Amino acid sequence: MTNFERALVKSFNRYFEEKDIRGIAYRRKQHRFSSQFVDVLVDSFNPDFYLAIENKSLKTSSSNTLYFTQHFSESEDGHQVERIGRFLHRSGRRGFLAVELRRGMGKPRKAYLIPWEDVDEAYNSEEKGFSVSRIKEYPEIDRNSTRYQVEKVMEMVR
């Protein structure tokens, strides 16, 4: 589990606990010969919080675009965007792409939440990916030191 995934899981769980909402965020253990559908799953009796979140981290000094060819996987089951789309359809979860921008030494990391419909649309319209400037058009997941503050995000998914 990456630090970004771990931080998001902790942030969602802290939010549920503080707001006394029946919900839990977790990451399924990945086994060597089995794939996982997405990085973070959120379960709740409240359908607004029945989520699947794929996490990507982008080092902005190396790339100014999150590319579908470079940053997403391809397997015999298809491209990762297609596989996640099938999972979302079958599971009934709402999907999101959380992108963490790592901006270099001394600059704080920033993260943004993109609805999966937008990812799917960009991929199917044969766009190359999401530029950093486009990513920044989506809601930011506020960060306080090393902790993400998901309150604004949770209001967005409602």
XYZ file of N, CA and C in Angstrom:
474
model
N 0.851 -1.163 0.000
C 0.000 0.000 0.000
C 0.904 1.235 0.000
N 0.631 2.176 -0.883
C 1.423 3.399 -0.929
C 1.007 4.327 0.204
N 1.855 5.314 0.476
C 1.518 6.296 1.508
C 0.239 7.038 1.166
N 0.039 7.336 -0.108
C -1.165 8.040 -0.542
C -2.403 7.194 -0.264
N -2.364 5.924 -0.617
C -3.506 5.037 -0.356
C -3.764 4.928 1.139
N -2.721 4.715 1.906
C -2.850 4.585 3.354
C -3.454 5.854 3.952
N -2.975 7.013 3.507
C -3.479 8.287 4.029
C -4.949 8.481 3.690
N -5.355 8.105 2.488
C -6.761 8.243 2.117
C -7.649 7.316 2.933
N -7.227 6.072 3.095
C -8.004 5.116 3.882
C -8.182 5.652 5.305
N -7.100 6.107 5.922
C -7.179 6.645 7.282
C -8.087 7.870 7.332
N -8.015 8.718 6.323
C -8.819 9.934 6.302
C -10.300 9.616 6.186
N -10.654 8.686 5.319
C -12.059 8.297 5.197
C -12.560 7.691 6.496
N -11.787 6.808 7.092
C -12.210 6.160 8.335
C -12.323 7.160 9.484
N -11.417 8.116 9.541
C -11.497 9.159 10.556
C -12.776 9.982 10.365
N -13.092 10.302 9.116
C -14.309 11.058 8.811
C -15.552 10.287 9.272
N -15.627 9.008 8.934
C -16.783 8.199 9.337
C -16.918 8.155 10.855
N -15.802 8.002 11.537
C -15.840 7.929 13.001
C -16.273 9.261 13.606
N -15.693 10.358 13.115
C -16.029 11.678 13.657
C -17.481 12.051 13.408
N -18.022 11.666 12.277
C -19.406 12.005 11.909
C -20.395 10.923 12.323
N -19.903 9.868 12.972
C -20.732 8.747 13.419
C -21.547 8.166 12.250
N -20.841 7.924 11.152
C -21.441 7.330 9.951
C -20.993 5.880 9.874
N -21.931 4.997 9.587
C -21.582 3.589 9.436
C -20.920 3.407 8.067
N -19.621 3.341 8.073
C -18.866 3.168 6.844
C -17.432 2.795 7.166
N -16.772 2.206 6.193
C -15.381 1.809 6.371
C -14.666 1.862 5.026
N -13.450 2.379 5.062
C -12.591 2.391 3.876
C -11.465 1.397 4.120
N -11.072 0.708 3.068
C -10.015 -0.288 3.212
C -9.386 -0.585 1.865
N -8.273 -1.261 1.942
C -7.594 -1.734 0.737
C -7.461 -3.233 0.870
N -7.948 -3.951 -0.111
C -7.834 -5.405 -0.082
C -6.379 -5.795 -0.281
N -5.988 -6.827 0.420
C -4.619 -7.307 0.286
C -4.409 -7.837 -1.133
N -3.325 -7.430 -1.737
C -3.012 -7.856 -3.095
C -2.104 -9.083 -3.039
N -2.518 -10.138 -3.706
C -1.717 -11.352 -3.764
C -0.914 -11.369 -5.049
N 0.138 -12.132 -5.043
C 1.087 -12.123 -6.147
C 0.456 -12.429 -7.499
N -0.435 -13.411 -7.565
C -0.985 -13.820 -8.864
C -2.446 -13.435 -9.053
N -2.948 -12.546 -8.228
C -4.317 -12.071 -8.417
C -4.299 -10.548 -8.460
N -5.168 -10.014 -9.257
C -5.193 -8.561 -9.382
C -6.306 -7.999 -8.507
N -6.172 -6.736 -8.179
C -7.232 -6.043 -7.461
C -7.899 -5.118 -8.468
N -9.160 -4.820 -8.234
C -9.871 -3.968 -9.176
C -9.499 -2.500 -9.005
N -9.472 -2.041 -7.770
C -9.129 -0.648 -7.468
C -8.308 -0.609 -6.184
N -7.739 0.541 -5.892
C -6.859 0.666 -4.739
C -7.601 0.768 -3.410
N -8.659 1.563 -3.368
C -9.380 1.796 -2.116
C -10.865 1.527 -2.333
N -11.444 0.746 -1.416
C -12.883 0.489 -1.422
C -13.489 1.150 -0.195
N -14.678 1.701 -0.367
C -15.406 2.299 0.743
C -16.772 1.643 0.773
N -17.115 1.061 1.925
C -18.397 0.396 2.105
C -19.217 1.156 3.139
N -20.514 1.255 2.871
C -21.410 1.920 3.800
C -22.841 1.530 3.474
N -23.696 1.574 4.497
C -25.123 1.392 4.248
C -25.684 2.570 3.464
N -25.021 3.714 3.574
C -25.427 4.892 2.817
C -24.874 4.743 1.400
N -25.736 4.623 0.390
C -25.240 4.403 -0.976
C -24.356 5.530 -1.506
N -24.456 6.727 -0.911
C -23.575 7.821 -1.331
C -22.113 7.490 -1.054
N -21.881 6.645 -0.056
C -20.523 6.326 0.359
C -20.098 4.918 -0.059
N -20.772 4.354 -1.043
C -20.394 3.038 -1.581
C -19.491 3.327 -2.782
N -18.166 3.392 -2.524
C -17.219 3.957 -3.483
C -16.095 3.002 -3.842
N -15.490 3.263 -4.996
C -14.255 2.605 -5.424
C -13.330 3.713 -5.923
N -12.105 3.733 -5.403
C -11.179 4.809 -5.734
C -9.864 4.223 -6.234
N -9.504 4.599 -7.435
C -8.194 4.239 -7.984
C -7.263 5.410 -7.696
N -6.083 5.117 -7.183
C -5.120 6.151 -6.813
C -3.955 6.150 -7.797
N -3.576 7.335 -8.199
C -2.380 7.507 -9.018
C -1.572 8.641 -8.424
N -0.269 8.503 -8.489
C 0.638 9.521 -7.997
C 1.503 9.965 -9.162
N 1.616 11.266 -9.333
C 2.345 11.807 -10.475
C 3.430 12.759 -9.996
N 4.644 12.467 -10.386
C 5.776 13.342 -10.070
C 5.813 14.429 -11.148
N 5.421 15.643 -10.782
C 5.241 16.693 -11.782
C 6.554 17.192 -12.378
N 7.680 16.913 -11.737
C 8.959 17.317 -12.331
C 9.344 16.389 -13.485
N 8.737 15.201 -13.539
C 9.029 14.239 -14.602
C 7.997 14.258 -15.712
N 6.759 14.593 -15.370
C 5.688 14.539 -16.361
C 4.620 15.574 -16.023
N 4.088 16.200 -17.042
C 3.006 17.156 -16.820
C 1.648 16.573 -17.213
N 1.626 15.244 -17.452
C 0.392 14.566 -17.843
C 0.342 13.178 -17.227
N -0.829 12.797 -16.763
C -1.095 11.428 -16.318
C -1.588 10.692 -17.562
N -0.723 9.871 -18.142
C -1.012 9.214 -19.417
C -1.725 7.882 -19.219
N -2.689 7.608 -20.089
C -3.375 6.318 -20.051
C -2.432 5.179 -20.426
N -1.449 5.435 -21.259
C -0.530 4.373 -21.683
C 0.563 4.117 -20.657
N 1.030 5.142 -19.986
C 2.174 5.020 -19.090
C 1.778 4.746 -17.638
N 0.726 5.353 -17.169
C 0.382 5.298 -15.749
C -0.734 4.316 -15.404
N -1.326 3.715 -16.407
C -2.363 2.701 -16.197
C -1.868 1.394 -16.803
N -2.319 0.287 -16.234
C -1.829 -1.016 -16.693
C -2.676 -1.580 -17.830
N -2.080 -2.511 -18.521
C -2.729 -3.242 -19.611
C -2.495 -4.719 -19.335
N -3.546 -5.527 -19.501
C -3.407 -6.969 -19.295
C -4.261 -7.688 -20.324
N -4.264 -9.005 -20.232
C -5.091 -9.783 -21.165
C -6.576 -9.493 -20.986
N -6.953 -8.944 -19.828
C -8.346 -8.574 -19.561
C -8.678 -7.166 -20.051
N -7.734 -6.504 -20.672
C -7.964 -5.166 -21.200
C -7.206 -4.098 -20.439
N -7.463 -2.883 -20.833
C -6.829 -1.724 -20.216
C -7.434 -1.510 -18.828
N -6.646 -0.949 -17.918
C -7.091 -0.743 -16.547
C -8.352 0.117 -16.468
N -8.482 1.121 -17.310
C -9.683 1.956 -17.307
C -10.911 1.104 -17.651
N -10.777 0.217 -18.621
C -11.889 -0.666 -19.002
C -12.225 -1.640 -17.874
N -11.200 -2.227 -17.266
C -11.424 -3.194 -16.172
C -12.126 -2.534 -14.995
N -11.699 -1.344 -14.633
C -12.335 -0.643 -13.518
C -13.768 -0.276 -13.887
N -13.984 0.144 -15.112
C -15.340 0.459 -15.561
C -16.281 -0.734 -15.433
N -15.795 -1.909 -15.812
C -16.624 -3.132 -15.669
C -16.900 -3.431 -14.203
N -15.880 -3.268 -13.361
C -16.060 -3.505 -11.928
C -17.105 -2.550 -11.354
N -17.030 -1.276 -11.698
C -17.988 -0.296 -11.196
C -19.404 -0.638 -11.647
N -19.545 -1.031 -12.881
C -20.866 -1.389 -13.416
C -21.448 -2.595 -12.673
N -20.632 -3.610 -12.489
C -21.118 -4.841 -11.855
C -21.345 -4.680 -10.352
N -20.510 -3.884 -9.692
C -20.615 -3.749 -8.235
C -21.617 -2.688 -7.799
N -21.930 -1.751 -8.680
C -22.826 -0.666 -8.317
C -22.150 0.456 -7.543
N -20.838 0.413 -7.440
C -20.106 1.459 -6.725
C -19.950 2.700 -7.592
N -19.799 3.825 -6.931
C -19.430 5.060 -7.619
C -17.916 5.111 -7.653
N -17.370 5.438 -8.797
C -15.931 5.400 -8.967
C -15.291 6.771 -9.058
N -14.067 6.824 -8.573
C -13.276 8.052 -8.630
C -11.818 7.704 -8.890
N -11.129 8.650 -9.495
C -9.683 8.589 -9.648
C -9.112 9.675 -8.747
N -8.317 9.276 -7.767
C -7.640 10.235 -6.896
C -6.211 10.373 -7.407
N -5.823 11.590 -7.728
C -4.488 11.842 -8.271
C -3.714 12.709 -7.293
N -2.574 12.191 -6.862
C -1.688 12.953 -5.993
C -0.572 13.531 -6.853
N -0.405 14.835 -6.770
C 0.670 15.512 -7.494
C 1.829 15.721 -6.535
N 2.939 15.064 -6.835
C 4.170 15.236 -6.052
C 4.995 16.284 -6.777
N 5.156 17.436 -6.131
C 5.705 18.600 -6.815
C 7.158 18.884 -6.502
N 7.838 17.990 -5.818
C 9.263 18.155 -5.562
C 9.565 18.578 -4.144
N 10.856 18.574 -3.850
C 11.349 18.896 -2.504
C 10.847 20.260 -2.036
N 10.344 20.292 -0.816
C 9.921 21.546 -0.213
C 8.556 22.036 -0.628
N 7.919 21.350 -1.562
C 6.586 21.758 -2.012
C 5.584 20.703 -1.543
N 4.481 21.142 -0.964
C 3.520 20.161 -0.458
C 2.845 19.392 -1.591
N 2.516 18.153 -1.298
C 1.758 17.344 -2.247
C 0.325 17.836 -2.277
N -0.292 17.692 -3.437
C -1.705 18.057 -3.590
C -2.406 16.883 -4.241
N -3.666 16.683 -3.872
C -4.436 15.582 -4.444
C -5.780 16.103 -4.927
N -6.276 15.454 -5.978
C -7.530 15.854 -6.607
C -8.373 14.624 -6.875
N -9.687 14.817 -6.900
C -10.615 13.711 -7.092
C -11.385 13.904 -8.391
N -11.241 12.926 -9.294
C -11.873 12.984 -10.611
C -12.954 11.908 -10.671
N -14.203 12.275 -10.996
C -15.245 11.249 -11.146
C -14.861 10.268 -12.257
N -15.143 8.993 -12.036
C -14.734 7.970 -12.996
C -15.391 8.173 -14.357
N -16.576 8.754 -14.383
C -17.238 9.018 -15.672
C -16.351 9.887 -16.559
N -15.657 10.849 -15.949
C -14.765 11.730 -16.717
C -13.536 10.976 -17.217
N -13.030 10.053 -16.395
C -11.889 9.227 -16.811
C -12.305 8.360 -17.983
N -13.438 7.716 -17.849
C -13.959 6.841 -18.891
C -14.196 7.609 -20.196
N -14.775 8.786 -20.079
C -15.050 9.609 -21.261
C -13.756 10.023 -21.967
N -12.768 10.443 -21.185
C -11.482 10.852 -21.775
C -10.810 9.672 -22.466
N -10.828 8.522 -21.814
C -10.203 7.331 -22.382
C -10.910 6.906 -23.675
N -12.226 6.883 -23.660
C -12.987 6.439 -24.831
C -12.983 7.445 -25.971
N -12.669 8.702 -25.673
C -12.553 9.693 -26.746
C -11.114 9.782 -27.241
N -10.303 8.796 -26.801
C -8.921 8.637 -27.239
C -8.016 9.808 -26.871
N -8.341 10.453 -25.751
C -7.417 11.452 -25.221
C -6.203 10.710 -24.675
N -5.088 11.389 -24.571
C -3.850 10.748 -24.110
C -3.816 10.591 -22.598
N -4.586 11.411 -21.894
C -4.590 11.367 -20.442
C -5.110 12.670 -19.881
N -4.669 12.986 -18.662
C -5.072 14.211 -17.981
C -3.837 15.055 -17.711
N -3.834 16.271 -18.242
C -2.726 17.183 -17.953
C -2.840 17.652 -16.507
N -1.737 18.129 -15.959
C -1.744 18.635 -14.593
C -2.727 19.797 -14.470
N -2.766 20.661 -15.457
C -3.690 21.799 -15.394
C -5.142 21.319 -15.402
N -5.437 20.274 -16.150
C -6.803 19.728 -16.157
C -7.119 19.048 -14.825
N -6.168 18.317 -14.276
C -6.367 17.663 -12.981
C -6.727 18.707 -11.925
N -6.063 19.856 -11.979
C -6.293 20.908 -10.990
C -7.671 21.564 -11.114
N -8.397 21.267 -12.175
C -9.764 21.780 -12.327
C -10.759 21.010 -11.460
N -10.362 19.847 -10.986
C -11.236 19.010 -10.162
C -11.070 19.381 -8.693
N -12.017 18.942 -7.848
C -11.931 19.289 -6.426
C -10.647 18.765 -5.781
N -10.021 19.639 -5.034
C -8.807 19.266 -4.312
C -9.178 18.561 -3.014
N -8.425 17.531 -2.696
C -8.564 16.876 -1.396
C -7.608 17.616 -0.480
N -8.159 18.431 0.399
C -7.319 19.260 1.260
C -6.379 18.397 2.083
N -5.228 18.958 2.374
C -4.214 18.228 3.130
C -3.711 19.110 4.268
N -3.617 18.513 5.436
C -3.094 19.188 6.615
C -1.896 18.383 7.076
N -0.712 18.870 6.806
C 0.527 18.151 7.113
C 0.556 16.849 6.303
N 0.457 15.702 6.956
C 0.485 14.426 6.231
C -0.904 13.808 6.116
N -1.926 14.506 6.615
C -3.277 13.949 6.622
C -4.159 14.642 5.589
N -4.889 13.838 4.851
C -5.860 14.391 3.920
C -7.162 14.645 4.650
N -7.799 15.743 4.298
C -9.074 16.126 4.893
C -10.164 15.836 3.861
N -10.942 14.819 4.090
C -11.897 14.370 3.069
C -13.288 14.976 3.245
N -13.458 15.902 4.180
C -14.779 16.471 4.432
C -15.386 17.073 3.168
N -14.614 17.889 2.455
C -15.115 18.529 1.240
C -15.429 17.481 0.171
N -14.603 16.449 0.108
C -14.818 15.366 -0.849
C -16.113 14.639 -0.535
N -16.352 14.378 0.741
C -17.555 13.638 1.133
C -18.799 14.453 0.808
N -18.710 15.759 0.919
C -19.852 16.597 0.524
C -20.066 16.514 -0.993
N -18.970 16.396 -1.733
C -19.076 16.316 -3.191
C -19.741 15.015 -3.631
N -19.465 13.911 -2.941
C -20.022 12.630 -3.375
C -21.481 12.462 -2.968
N -21.947 13.285 -2.063
C -23.345 13.203 -1.627
C -24.275 13.740 -2.656
